[in-house]
Amino acid sequence: MIGRCFYMGTPLRERRRNRGGFRKREEPMKTVMDFLRDQGIEVPHLCYHPSLGPIQTCDLCLVSADGKLVRACAEPYREGMTIETGSEAVKAVRMEAMDRILSQHELYCTVCENNNGNCEIHNTVKQMKVDRQNLPFQAKSYPVDDSHPFYRYDPDQCILCGRCVEACQNLQVNETLSIDWEAKTPRVIWDGGSSIDESSCVSCGHCVTVCPCNALMEKTMIGEAGFLTGIQPDTLRSMIEITKEAEPGYRELIAVSDMEEKMRRKEIRRTKTVCTYCGVGCSFDIWTKGRDILKVEPQPEAPANGISTCVKGKFGWDFINSPKRLTRPLVRRGERFYETSWEEALSLAAEKFTEVKESGGPDALGFIASSKCTNEEAYLMQKLARSVIGTNNVDNCSRYCQTPATKGLFRTVGYGGDAGSIRDIAEADLVITVGSNTADSHPVLATRIKRAHKLHGQKLVVVDLLEHEMAERADLFLRPESSTDFVWLAAVTRYIVDQGWHDTVFIEERVNGLDDYVDSLNPFTLDYAESVTGIPREKLIRLAEMLRDADSTCILWAMGVTQHTGGSDTSTAISNLLLITGNYGRPGTGAYPLRGHNNVQGTSDFGALPNVFPGYESVEDESVRRRYEREWGGELPKKAGLDNHSMLDSILKGGIRSLYIIGEDTAFSDSNSHHVQEAFRQLDFMVVQDLFLTKTARFADVVLPASPSLEKEGTFVNTERRVQRLYQAIDPLGDSRPDWIILRDLARRLGADWPYDHPGAVMAEAAKLASMFAGVTYDRLEGYKSLQWPVAPDGTDAPFLYADGFPTSDGKARLVPMPWTAPRRTEGGYDLLLNNGRMLEHFHEGNMTYRSRGIRHKVPSAYVEVSTELAAERGIRDGARVKLVSPFGEETVYALVSSRVRKKELYLSIHTDQASVNTLTGSDVDRATHTPAYKEVHVRLETLDRDPVCPLPGHHPRYGRKNPQTGVEVERKWQREDYDFPRGKGERKNGRTH
Amino acid sequence: MAAPIDQIVRQKRTAEESRQEDLEVLLQALSENKEALLDAVEILAWLRDRGILRLLKGFLSSGEEILRDVVHLLNTPEGKRILSNITQSGVLLSKLDLSRLSVEWSDLDREKKGWREVIKEVRDPEAVTGFLMLLQMMKGLSRTAGSGQDEGRHKAGDPSG
């Protein structure tokens, strides 16, 4: 019996108190530079970056502290210190340091692509009033590395500040870049010396972003950024030499380039936007010249990502100008689509919707909103369904991925969102990821874990089928049998209770339902868990001990948990484990379902769900409904509507006869594609609104061309519940329109009096109606400002939930007993498990990322990963064409033999324009939310030919050889024979400053 | 029953429709910027009358080649010296306060000074600086004229240095 062990051992809370209380957020050490900045004194510097910290390579920030020369960026500030920043002696050593820098970097600012006001060498030369240099410029004699599709490295312009290395080693933690300090002429190297393209570089762009000059540069900038940068190279070379000869000093050169920079500002537009490639919610400035995207420039103040990006966010925007974009509305006539006017398309849509409503009632229509569109657009979609048509048949594609996680959280803690912020994940003592290939699916968030793990002693546990990058880095990697996460979670929870390691004080004060819950754990012994999951009991005990020993734990999970028949129950089990161990309501703790698309969270938050209004208030609650009826006018439907899955069933049963789908390729992304497509064929009338003629749009009667994020305004909510604004960077292409305008105009044609002239007006209405967003205004979201819901009317937001209680009637969380749903076995010789999910380079159905030549260069097509064991057994080599057959369909795809998968497990990316995994998936769904059980697919494999062409080119980062370093390793620079501390020859060798 | 289709019949605009649409855009711009355009037309007419427009047309039509030739011409020791001298002269001129100089001349006109006063003035530090500057300039001219050689001085950032 578990009960008898209840109060054995020292309760967790007690142990934490004995160790000196709960951990508080630690403030970083204050340096002399921090102190001077507080006083409004800016010391020159080039290697220091606020997001990277001190690097100590440039020697420009030297100051005299208590009579000794020190680097202000690294020297700890002490109370009472005497600091001199402007004495002649200090200025002299700084000038010496600058001389050394300029001997490695040729100043030709006016004809340089980086002359955009943010070139830090340019600005520092100006700040220090440098007029000439004493050491001449010396080329390094290495060629420019132009091999990579997105950026190039020019060693001759590189000052070896090491920012790129620090960013790669310790912020992105891909560990590709380093400086070869022992070379005769040091330079930055990739993987210890390969070309950039053939290295392990994942194209995240961190190095380019932090480069203080033009040594690392986006190729889209080259020849485009300035008025004189497009000149032929030999002419340009001559101009540089003449300019240097003719200029009397740098002040004049700087003045001329400053003028040219001001002219550029008129031509190059910088617009803040929010990335649409995952739920992390990276924001950055996007630089455009006309419709051309010159670069993506992240900013330190970006709340979710700071200066971080991934390959898609930094470089994956070519789709914006794809000739395949839809630019005019289309109407189906016979076997063809015909381009038409907005007037005709919208009138036809309104007329047909009305016809279906009048003949079949409002519930004969269904509405699917997009988790890639804005909150305002989700709000308008659900308002259109409920208020204009009169049905609650409205849903969004979070149904395909994240609804089970939300369900699990609603059951236990009351809010359907992350418990804290990404900062909490970074600060946790222990991070556990379950069913999440975080480095591929949420790359920027993964960097925070990798950094904390590498630098700050954070422990990492990864539970997954796939041995991906995070698994390789983990302190403990657990590899359960598919669909058995619930079992090991329950067993570990029971073991913790058995040992008396649960947080009795927390549970007593803040949690209901302990006894029933503990009883429900009875079957889940470690032995049972080992037999079901295949995880050895010793490893499960190790995990329990790590939970016991950690002051704070965050558990992150994604579709490896949710896309199962028991997805909601496993999500509940995760939250239960956190409650048992007291890991809610404190910094560095909590549950973190990692939202997939950019606005999975917001589209649901703003009511595009069949059972709730914005802010998750039930449509069946009369008082709530009355509030909306008063604001919107007219009567609203009283019963919850159908979700995506049920809508398809309803179509096939003759219920729903018309669908309106925005930004969702349901025919591709819903499971069991043949079933979905069969349903679409049965519709009387279908409207699809998208950027491209997707597989879904091909079934439509009317196709409306929409605008992507860069062509409109609005807001998204990221995985941290953070509401962020995006601004319009370029005009809509052709006659395409922002979705909110299309929705408004369609509603008007359906008789609604919708006055919105800007998305801000939509947000104002939502904030008025849903208390969760009461204090959200566009003014409060200006620029890089953001708000994490719930937001009080005065604008107070909630970066961290549950500190003062849970949003339940008595303020307590609930431990919720759940049964384990074993996966259905597929009969008939389907002997292989087809695991599936994301890859780093591509997104969703590939409509956007396959339009990028650079991304296609890295990953040209999809492939199925086959284990070495299976490959040996079946004689499969890289590039063999194989047919995968499931009870629901078959697909042909190239094979890649991979150590990431084991035995009879396969892995197929969900992003492809060729082989769709959903041709193979079935119609089983999560029992609570109807999310398809995409991960429970069994197939058989037939080898079609053995004439291999490897589907993954040799220049994919997977084949690179990382070169982990502690960072820039500046000590190696200081040990060089040719390095002396400025003005310190003979007495300050090896870089020591005192 | 709607089968998936992917053929799109583009709404082709006739040449006349395209022309009409372009004209509408132009007319709109003309109407919105009437004053500025009238001024611009006046300037263009003036440039044409004086042959400047023709010159510009020629220059722009082969701009890249001309730029390359000019730059290569200037990228010789003589060309660089011309540019350097121009910029150095600019720097020198920027340092002279000619208005102050004119005041001194007028002072000389009014005050009749004897040799004693003149010698006294020569001892003034500002006058000494002026004399030294003139002396340096004359020495430099003599040296340059005499040698006709580039002295191989290292300029800031000179890669050859």
Short mmCIF file of N, CA and C in Angstrom, two decimals, chain A residues 132-133 136-137 231-232 234-235 238-239 241-242 244-248 250 326 328 330 332 335-340 681-683 693 698-699, chain B residues 1-13 64 67-68 70-72 74-75 80 83-84 87-88 91 154-159 161:
data_model
loop_
_atom_site.label_atom_id
_atom_site.label_comp_id
_atom_site.label_asym_id
_atom_site.label_seq_id
_atom_site.Cartn_x
_atom_site.Cartn_y
_atom_site.Cartn_z
N ARG A 132 43.15 59.14 -37.19
CA ARG A 132 44.03 58.34 -38.01
C ARG A 132 44.60 57.19 -37.19
N GLN A 133 45.16 56.22 -37.88
CA GLN A 133 45.68 55.07 -37.14
C GLN A 133 47.20 55.01 -37.30
N PRO A 136 49.27 50.27 -39.65
CA PRO A 136 48.56 50.17 -40.94
C PRO A 136 47.69 48.91 -40.99
N PHE A 137 46.66 48.98 -41.83
CA PHE A 137 45.80 47.82 -42.03
C PHE A 137 46.60 46.70 -42.69
N ILE A 231 28.44 48.63 -56.86
CA ILE A 231 29.45 48.90 -57.89
C ILE A 231 30.32 47.66 -58.12
N GLN A 232 30.80 47.50 -59.37
CA GLN A 232 31.64 46.35 -59.69
C GLN A 232 32.85 46.27 -58.75
N ASP A 234 36.08 45.58 -58.90
CA ASP A 234 37.39 46.22 -59.16
C ASP A 234 37.28 47.73 -59.08
N THR A 235 36.15 48.27 -59.55
CA THR A 235 35.93 49.71 -59.44
C THR A 235 35.84 50.10 -57.97
N SER A 238 39.21 50.26 -56.27
CA SER A 238 39.92 51.50 -56.60
C SER A 238 39.34 52.66 -55.82
N MET A 239 38.01 52.70 -55.72
CA MET A 239 37.37 53.80 -54.98
C MET A 239 37.81 53.80 -53.52
N GLU A 241 40.62 52.73 -52.31
CA GLU A 241 42.00 53.21 -52.20
C GLU A 241 42.09 54.72 -52.39
N ILE A 242 41.32 55.21 -53.37
CA ILE A 242 41.34 56.66 -53.60
C ILE A 242 40.80 57.39 -52.38
N LYS A 244 40.71 56.53 -49.31
CA LYS A 244 41.64 56.54 -48.16
C LYS A 244 42.79 57.51 -48.40
N GLU A 245 43.18 57.61 -49.67
CA GLU A 245 44.31 58.49 -49.99
C GLU A 245 43.88 59.95 -49.90
N ALA A 246 42.68 60.21 -50.37
CA ALA A 246 42.25 61.60 -50.47
C ALA A 246 41.71 62.15 -49.15
N GLU A 247 41.19 61.27 -48.31
CA GLU A 247 40.60 61.76 -47.07
C GLU A 247 41.70 62.25 -46.14
N PRO A 248 41.58 63.43 -45.60
CA PRO A 248 42.62 63.93 -44.71
C PRO A 248 42.65 63.19 -43.38
N TYR A 250 39.97 60.40 -40.51
CA TYR A 250 38.75 59.60 -40.41
C TYR A 250 37.51 60.44 -40.12
N LEU A 326 -1.04 33.55 -54.27
CA LEU A 326 -2.32 33.95 -54.88
C LEU A 326 -2.43 35.47 -54.79
N ARG A 328 -5.15 37.17 -56.64
CA ARG A 328 -6.53 37.59 -56.93
C ARG A 328 -7.47 36.49 -56.44
N LEU A 330 -10.24 33.64 -56.49
CA LEU A 330 -10.54 32.62 -57.49
C LEU A 330 -11.94 32.06 -57.26
N ARG A 332 -14.47 28.77 -58.60
CA ARG A 332 -14.49 27.52 -59.36
C ARG A 332 -15.61 27.58 -60.40
N GLU A 335 -14.06 22.72 -64.27
CA GLU A 335 -12.80 22.07 -63.92
C GLU A 335 -11.68 23.06 -63.65
N ARG A 336 -12.01 24.34 -63.60
CA ARG A 336 -10.95 25.34 -63.45
C ARG A 336 -11.33 26.40 -62.43
N PHE A 337 -10.27 27.03 -61.90
CA PHE A 337 -10.48 28.26 -61.12
C PHE A 337 -10.31 29.45 -62.05
N TYR A 338 -11.13 30.45 -61.84
CA TYR A 338 -11.01 31.67 -62.63
C TYR A 338 -10.72 32.84 -61.71
N GLU A 339 -9.73 33.62 -62.07
CA GLU A 339 -9.47 34.83 -61.29
C GLU A 339 -10.66 35.78 -61.42
N THR A 340 -10.96 36.43 -60.33
CA THR A 340 -12.10 37.34 -60.37
C THR A 340 -11.87 38.52 -59.44
N ARG A 681 -15.10 16.61 -50.53
CA ARG A 681 -15.82 16.37 -51.80
C ARG A 681 -17.34 16.46 -51.62
N GLN A 682 -17.78 16.17 -50.39
CA GLN A 682 -19.23 16.13 -50.13
C GLN A 682 -19.84 17.51 -49.89
N LEU A 683 -19.01 18.50 -49.70
CA LEU A 683 -19.53 19.83 -49.33
C LEU A 683 -20.30 20.48 -50.48
N LEU A 693 -2.30 28.17 -53.38
CA LEU A 693 -3.35 27.21 -53.73
C LEU A 693 -2.97 25.87 -53.10
N ARG A 698 -7.67 23.49 -53.21
CA ARG A 698 -8.06 22.86 -54.49
C ARG A 698 -9.47 22.28 -54.45
N PHE A 699 -9.99 22.07 -53.25
CA PHE A 699 -11.37 21.58 -53.12
C PHE A 699 -12.38 22.73 -53.07
N MET B 1 -20.56 17.86 -54.77
CA MET B 1 -19.35 17.05 -54.97
C MET B 1 -18.31 17.88 -55.72
N ALA B 2 -17.24 18.26 -55.04
CA ALA B 2 -16.22 19.09 -55.69
C ALA B 2 -14.89 18.37 -55.67
N ALA B 3 -14.43 17.99 -56.85
CA ALA B 3 -13.12 17.33 -56.95
C ALA B 3 -12.02 18.39 -56.84
N PRO B 4 -10.84 18.01 -56.36
CA PRO B 4 -9.76 19.00 -56.29
C PRO B 4 -9.28 19.40 -57.69
N ILE B 5 -9.07 20.66 -57.86
CA ILE B 5 -8.55 21.16 -59.16
C ILE B 5 -7.40 22.12 -58.88
N ASP B 6 -6.52 22.27 -59.84
CA ASP B 6 -5.43 23.21 -59.61
C ASP B 6 -5.12 24.10 -60.81
N GLN B 7 -6.00 24.06 -61.78
CA GLN B 7 -5.77 24.94 -62.94
C GLN B 7 -6.42 26.30 -62.70
N ILE B 8 -5.63 27.31 -62.91
CA ILE B 8 -6.14 28.67 -62.71
C ILE B 8 -6.16 29.40 -64.05
N VAL B 9 -7.31 29.93 -64.38
CA VAL B 9 -7.38 30.76 -65.59
C VAL B 9 -7.17 32.20 -65.13
N ARG B 10 -6.02 32.74 -65.51
CA ARG B 10 -5.69 34.10 -65.08
C ARG B 10 -6.55 35.10 -65.80
N GLN B 11 -6.91 36.12 -65.07
CA GLN B 11 -7.70 37.18 -65.68
C GLN B 11 -6.72 38.09 -66.43
N LYS B 12 -6.61 37.83 -67.70
CA LYS B 12 -5.61 38.61 -68.46
C LYS B 12 -6.17 39.98 -68.76
N ARG B 13 -5.37 40.96 -68.51
CA ARG B 13 -5.77 42.31 -68.88
C ARG B 13 -5.36 42.56 -70.32
N GLU B 64 28.35 53.13 -65.68
CA GLU B 64 29.25 52.18 -65.02
C GLU B 64 30.64 52.23 -65.65
N LEU B 67 32.33 55.57 -64.78
CA LEU B 67 32.77 55.56 -63.39
C LEU B 67 34.05 54.75 -63.25
N ARG B 68 34.07 53.61 -63.92
CA ARG B 68 35.26 52.76 -63.83
C ARG B 68 36.49 53.49 -64.38
N VAL B 70 36.94 56.75 -64.73
CA VAL B 70 37.31 57.90 -63.88
C VAL B 70 38.05 57.40 -62.64
N VAL B 71 37.50 56.35 -62.05
CA VAL B 71 38.11 55.84 -60.81
C VAL B 71 39.51 55.32 -61.10
N HIS B 72 39.68 54.61 -62.22
CA HIS B 72 41.02 54.09 -62.54
C HIS B 72 42.00 55.23 -62.83
N LEU B 74 41.83 58.20 -61.51
CA LEU B 74 42.16 58.85 -60.23
C LEU B 74 43.03 57.95 -59.35
N ASN B 75 42.95 56.65 -59.59
CA ASN B 75 43.70 55.72 -58.75
C ASN B 75 45.15 55.59 -59.24
N LYS B 80 45.61 60.66 -57.15
CA LYS B 80 45.42 60.69 -55.70
C LYS B 80 45.95 61.99 -55.12
N LEU B 83 43.46 64.78 -55.62
CA LEU B 83 42.37 64.71 -54.64
C LEU B 83 42.85 65.07 -53.24
N SER B 84 44.05 64.57 -52.94
CA SER B 84 44.60 64.85 -51.61
C SER B 84 44.82 66.35 -51.43
N THR B 87 41.56 68.14 -50.93
CA THR B 87 40.99 67.99 -49.58
C THR B 87 41.86 68.70 -48.54
N GLN B 88 43.20 68.64 -48.74
CA GLN B 88 44.08 69.35 -47.79
C GLN B 88 43.84 70.85 -47.85
N VAL B 91 40.86 71.60 -45.97
CA VAL B 91 41.11 71.60 -44.52
C VAL B 91 41.77 72.91 -44.10
N HIS B 154 53.42 57.18 -45.22
CA HIS B 154 52.34 56.24 -44.87
C HIS B 154 51.12 57.01 -44.43
N LYS B 155 50.05 56.77 -45.15
CA LYS B 155 48.78 57.38 -44.74
C LYS B 155 48.06 56.40 -43.82
N ALA B 156 47.19 56.96 -43.05
CA ALA B 156 46.38 56.11 -42.17
C ALA B 156 45.65 55.09 -43.01
N GLY B 157 45.75 53.84 -42.63
CA GLY B 157 44.98 52.78 -43.28
C GLY B 157 45.48 52.39 -44.65
N ASP B 158 46.64 52.88 -45.03
CA ASP B 158 47.14 52.56 -46.35
C ASP B 158 47.59 51.09 -46.39
N PRO B 159 46.96 50.27 -47.22
CA PRO B 159 47.31 48.86 -47.21
C PRO B 159 48.75 48.62 -47.69
N GLY B 161 51.16 50.33 -46.85
CA GLY B 161 52.10 50.74 -45.84
C GLY B 161 52.39 49.66 -44.88
#
